[in-house]
């Protein structure tokens, strides 16, 4: 719904009281502490469906909320051009949704992984740009690898990861990554470890919940698994 201006507190309260977009009426309860006079509104204010938001949100990151949650509030309490700030941005759901809604996204996080996952999605390259850059990289050439990491990766996959890492480090010595390399770095970081064939690793946990080498050995033994060969360009 397009709005000319943000809702004030009274208008916002009235809207959520009348909200019934998903077939349910809003319940209004009293706050549990009688000393605090605050109404509690209960409803399904955003869809429970999976993958119902913009595809740029689709990164692997545990313990995150749906994009529809910040969209619900951003679209009602701000207008295009307003700044939206998230001091604990994590994978960047709020920051990215704010940008998609025409707001000025501002975010920070103590985890350096956050910026690596967020910044490239605010300025994504074209498919052809990524395809051309990947085609120019020789990821199968001989490279030194870390044998300890073979509990996570097939030797060929680990060699490709090492060569991609070397390419990115060389580019960083020349200055900030351009948007194509930044995107490739973001996707590669996001796909390093996980629990399905779309990840570079054998079954494990995603980067923000990475397990130790010894823990992965136990996982491999319990699941009777060995790291499969993956083509990280695919």
Short mmCIF file of C-alpha atoms in Angstrom, two decimals:
data_model
loop_
_atom_site.label_atom_id
_atom_site.label_comp_id
_atom_site.label_asym_id
_atom_site.label_seq_id
_atom_site.Cartn_x
_atom_site.Cartn_y
_atom_site.Cartn_z
CA UNK A 1 0.00 0.00 0.00
CA UNK A 2 1.48 3.36 -1.06
CA UNK A 3 1.40 6.07 1.61
CA UNK A 4 1.90 9.80 1.32
CA UNK A 5 3.27 10.09 4.85
CA UNK A 6 4.13 7.86 7.82
CA UNK A 7 1.43 6.92 10.30
CA UNK A 8 1.45 8.60 13.68
CA UNK A 9 1.07 6.53 16.86
CA UNK A 10 -2.72 6.84 16.94
CA UNK A 11 -3.09 5.94 13.26
CA UNK A 12 -0.71 3.01 13.60
CA UNK A 13 -2.61 1.61 16.60
CA UNK A 14 -5.90 1.94 14.72
CA UNK A 15 -4.48 0.15 11.68
CA UNK A 16 -3.14 -2.85 13.57
CA UNK A 17 -6.39 -3.12 15.53
CA UNK A 18 -8.31 -3.34 12.24
CA UNK A 19 -5.70 -5.52 10.50
CA UNK A 20 -7.12 -8.70 8.95
CA UNK A 21 -5.09 -9.27 5.76
CA UNK A 22 -4.63 -12.98 6.49
CA UNK A 23 -8.16 -13.72 7.68
CA UNK A 24 -7.63 -13.20 11.40
CA UNK A 25 -8.85 -10.43 13.67
CA UNK A 26 -6.44 -8.69 16.01
CA UNK A 27 -6.63 -9.68 19.65
CA UNK A 28 -6.01 -6.90 22.15
CA UNK A 29 -4.71 -7.95 25.56
CA UNK A 30 -3.48 -6.10 28.61
CA UNK A 31 0.24 -6.04 29.38
CA UNK A 32 1.02 -8.72 32.03
CA UNK A 33 2.33 -6.13 34.49
CA UNK A 34 -0.67 -4.12 35.81
CA UNK A 35 1.67 -1.24 36.63
CA UNK A 36 2.31 -0.74 32.90
CA UNK A 37 -0.62 0.39 30.78
CA UNK A 38 0.35 -0.87 27.32
CA UNK A 39 -2.00 -2.80 25.01
CA UNK A 40 -0.69 -6.01 23.45
CA UNK A 41 -1.79 -6.71 19.86
CA UNK A 42 -1.78 -10.31 18.62
CA UNK A 43 -2.28 -11.28 14.98
CA UNK A 44 -0.48 -12.63 11.93
CA UNK A 45 0.80 -9.28 10.70
CA UNK A 46 3.08 -10.78 8.04
CA UNK A 47 2.88 -14.00 6.06
CA UNK A 48 4.11 -17.27 7.51
CA UNK A 49 5.02 -18.50 4.00
CA UNK A 50 8.65 -19.29 3.25
CA UNK A 51 10.60 -17.46 0.53
CA UNK A 52 7.82 -14.96 -0.11
CA UNK A 53 10.12 -11.91 -0.21
CA UNK A 54 12.67 -10.51 -2.67
CA UNK A 55 15.26 -13.07 -3.80
CA UNK A 56 18.11 -10.83 -2.57
CA UNK A 57 17.13 -11.87 0.95
CA UNK A 58 17.96 -15.51 0.26
CA UNK A 59 21.22 -16.05 2.11
CA UNK A 60 21.97 -18.81 4.59
CA UNK A 61 22.09 -17.39 8.11
CA UNK A 62 20.65 -18.99 11.21
CA UNK A 63 18.39 -17.20 13.71
CA UNK A 64 17.03 -14.46 11.45
CA UNK A 65 13.55 -13.04 10.96
CA UNK A 66 11.47 -12.77 7.81
CA UNK A 67 11.82 -9.66 5.62
CA UNK A 68 8.07 -9.13 5.96
CA UNK A 69 8.59 -8.16 9.61
CA UNK A 70 10.67 -5.01 8.99
CA UNK A 71 8.63 -4.29 5.86
CA UNK A 72 5.46 -4.13 7.96
CA UNK A 73 6.90 -1.38 10.15
CA UNK A 74 9.08 0.43 7.57
CA UNK A 75 6.19 0.82 5.12
CA UNK A 76 3.93 2.28 7.82
CA UNK A 77 6.26 4.34 9.97
CA UNK A 78 8.61 5.84 7.36
CA UNK A 79 8.43 7.28 3.88
CA UNK A 80 10.77 6.96 0.86
CA UNK A 81 14.01 8.81 1.49
CA UNK A 82 13.87 8.36 5.27
CA UNK A 83 16.81 6.75 7.05
CA UNK A 84 16.26 3.31 8.60
CA UNK A 85 18.91 2.22 11.10
CA UNK A 86 19.61 -1.29 12.40
CA UNK A 87 22.35 -1.34 15.08
CA UNK A 88 22.57 -5.15 15.03
CA UNK A 89 22.07 -5.89 11.36
CA UNK A 90 23.16 -9.56 11.25
CA UNK A 91 22.60 -10.80 7.71
CA UNK A 92 21.03 -7.43 6.85
CA UNK A 93 17.33 -8.23 6.56
CA UNK A 94 16.17 -4.82 7.82
CA UNK A 95 18.85 -2.86 5.97
CA UNK A 96 18.17 -4.60 2.66
CA UNK A 97 14.39 -4.34 2.99
CA UNK A 98 14.74 -0.63 3.75
CA UNK A 99 16.77 -0.18 0.55
CA UNK A 100 14.23 -2.15 -1.49
CA UNK A 101 11.50 0.16 -0.14
CA UNK A 102 13.39 3.28 -1.22
CA UNK A 103 14.68 4.22 2.22
CA UNK A 104 18.27 5.10 3.15
CA UNK A 105 19.70 1.99 4.85
CA UNK A 106 22.10 2.38 7.76
CA UNK A 107 23.42 -0.56 9.74
CA UNK A 108 26.30 -1.89 11.78
CA UNK A 109 27.33 -5.10 13.48
CA UNK A 110 30.36 -6.20 15.46
CA UNK A 111 30.60 -9.32 13.28
CA UNK A 112 32.63 -8.56 10.10
CA UNK A 113 30.65 -11.30 8.35
CA UNK A 114 27.65 -8.96 8.35
CA UNK A 115 29.17 -6.33 6.07
CA UNK A 116 30.44 -9.04 3.73
CA UNK A 117 26.91 -10.42 3.40
CA UNK A 118 25.07 -7.09 3.25
CA UNK A 119 27.02 -4.55 1.19
CA UNK A 120 27.12 -6.53 -2.12
CA UNK A 121 23.35 -7.06 -2.03
CA UNK A 122 22.79 -3.30 -1.91
CA UNK A 123 24.53 -2.98 -5.31
CA UNK A 124 24.24 -6.34 -7.09
CA UNK A 125 26.04 -6.93 -10.40
CA UNK A 126 24.35 -8.38 -13.46
CA UNK A 127 24.31 -12.10 -14.16
CA UNK A 128 26.56 -11.57 -17.20
CA UNK A 129 29.12 -9.64 -15.14
CA UNK A 130 29.39 -12.48 -12.65
CA UNK A 131 29.50 -15.15 -15.35
CA UNK A 132 32.26 -13.32 -17.24
CA UNK A 133 34.37 -12.83 -14.11
CA UNK A 134 34.06 -16.48 -13.07
CA UNK A 135 34.91 -17.69 -16.56
CA UNK A 136 38.17 -15.74 -16.38
CA UNK A 137 39.28 -17.47 -13.17
CA UNK A 138 41.33 -20.67 -13.22
CA UNK A 139 40.20 -22.29 -9.98
CA UNK A 140 41.53 -25.76 -10.81
CA UNK A 141 45.22 -24.90 -10.94
CA UNK A 142 47.58 -26.34 -8.35
CA UNK A 143 47.26 -24.64 -4.99
CA UNK A 144 48.32 -25.18 -1.41
CA UNK A 145 45.40 -26.33 0.73
CA UNK A 146 44.84 -26.89 4.44
CA UNK A 147 44.55 -30.65 4.98
CA UNK A 148 42.63 -30.17 8.23
CA UNK A 149 39.74 -28.75 6.20
CA UNK A 150 39.33 -31.99 4.23
CA UNK A 151 36.79 -33.06 6.86
CA UNK A 152 34.54 -30.39 5.29
CA UNK A 153 35.54 -30.41 1.61
CA UNK A 154 36.49 -32.69 -1.25
CA UNK A 155 40.16 -32.05 -2.24
CA UNK A 156 39.16 -30.59 -5.61
CA UNK A 157 36.58 -28.32 -4.01
CA UNK A 158 39.06 -27.15 -1.39
CA UNK A 159 41.58 -26.35 -4.13
CA UNK A 160 38.99 -24.22 -5.93
CA UNK A 161 38.17 -22.38 -2.70
CA UNK A 162 41.87 -21.73 -2.07
CA UNK A 163 42.32 -20.33 -5.58
CA UNK A 164 39.27 -18.10 -5.24
CA UNK A 165 40.59 -16.86 -1.89
CA UNK A 166 43.95 -16.08 -3.50
CA UNK A 167 42.23 -14.13 -6.29
CA UNK A 168 40.20 -12.07 -3.82
CA UNK A 169 43.21 -11.35 -1.60
CA UNK A 170 45.18 -10.16 -4.64
CA UNK A 171 42.33 -7.85 -5.64
CA UNK A 172 42.10 -6.48 -2.08
CA UNK A 173 45.77 -5.55 -2.19
CA UNK A 174 44.92 -3.30 -5.13
CA UNK A 175 42.04 -1.59 -3.31
CA UNK A 176 38.39 -2.25 -2.42
CA UNK A 177 36.71 -5.07 -4.35
CA UNK A 178 34.52 -3.99 -7.23
CA UNK A 179 30.87 -4.99 -7.06
CA UNK A 180 31.44 -8.18 -9.08
CA UNK A 181 34.19 -9.57 -6.87
CA UNK A 182 32.33 -8.38 -3.76
CA UNK A 183 29.28 -10.33 -4.94
CA UNK A 184 31.34 -13.45 -5.66
CA UNK A 185 32.97 -13.17 -2.23
CA UNK A 186 29.54 -12.79 -0.59
CA UNK A 187 28.08 -15.82 -2.35
CA UNK A 188 31.17 -17.95 -1.70
CA UNK A 189 31.18 -16.99 1.98
CA UNK A 190 27.49 -17.80 2.19
CA UNK A 191 27.94 -21.18 0.51
CA UNK A 192 31.11 -22.26 2.35
CA UNK A 193 29.36 -24.60 4.76
CA UNK A 194 25.83 -25.84 5.12
CA UNK A 195 23.45 -28.76 5.12
CA UNK A 196 22.40 -29.30 1.49
CA UNK A 197 24.00 -29.93 -1.95
CA UNK A 198 23.95 -26.20 -2.68
CA UNK A 199 26.83 -25.67 -0.27
CA UNK A 200 30.51 -26.34 -0.97
CA UNK A 201 30.88 -28.59 2.08
CA UNK A 202 29.62 -31.93 3.23
CA UNK A 203 26.66 -31.72 5.65
CA UNK A 204 27.53 -29.28 8.45
CA UNK A 205 26.37 -25.90 9.85
CA UNK A 206 26.43 -22.49 8.07
CA UNK A 207 29.31 -20.00 8.52
CA UNK A 208 27.73 -18.06 11.38
CA UNK A 209 27.43 -21.32 13.35
CA UNK A 210 30.56 -23.05 12.10
CA UNK A 211 31.69 -26.13 14.02
CA UNK A 212 35.23 -27.15 14.93
CA UNK A 213 37.24 -29.68 12.96
CA UNK A 214 36.84 -32.26 15.72
CA UNK A 215 33.08 -31.68 15.83
CA UNK A 216 32.88 -32.14 12.06
CA UNK A 217 34.79 -35.41 12.31
CA UNK A 218 32.11 -36.65 14.71
CA UNK A 219 29.33 -35.46 12.39
CA UNK A 220 30.93 -37.27 9.45
CA UNK A 221 31.32 -40.45 11.45
CA UNK A 222 27.77 -40.34 12.79
CA UNK A 223 26.29 -39.73 9.33
CA UNK A 224 28.77 -42.05 7.54
CA UNK A 225 29.51 -39.25 5.09
CA UNK A 226 32.49 -38.06 3.08
CA UNK A 227 32.79 -34.63 1.42
CA UNK A 228 31.45 -34.75 -2.16
CA UNK A 229 33.08 -32.97 -5.07
CA UNK A 230 31.49 -29.58 -5.77
CA UNK A 231 32.17 -27.12 -8.59
CA UNK A 232 32.10 -23.76 -6.83
CA UNK A 233 31.55 -21.90 -10.11
CA UNK A 234 28.30 -23.76 -10.72
#
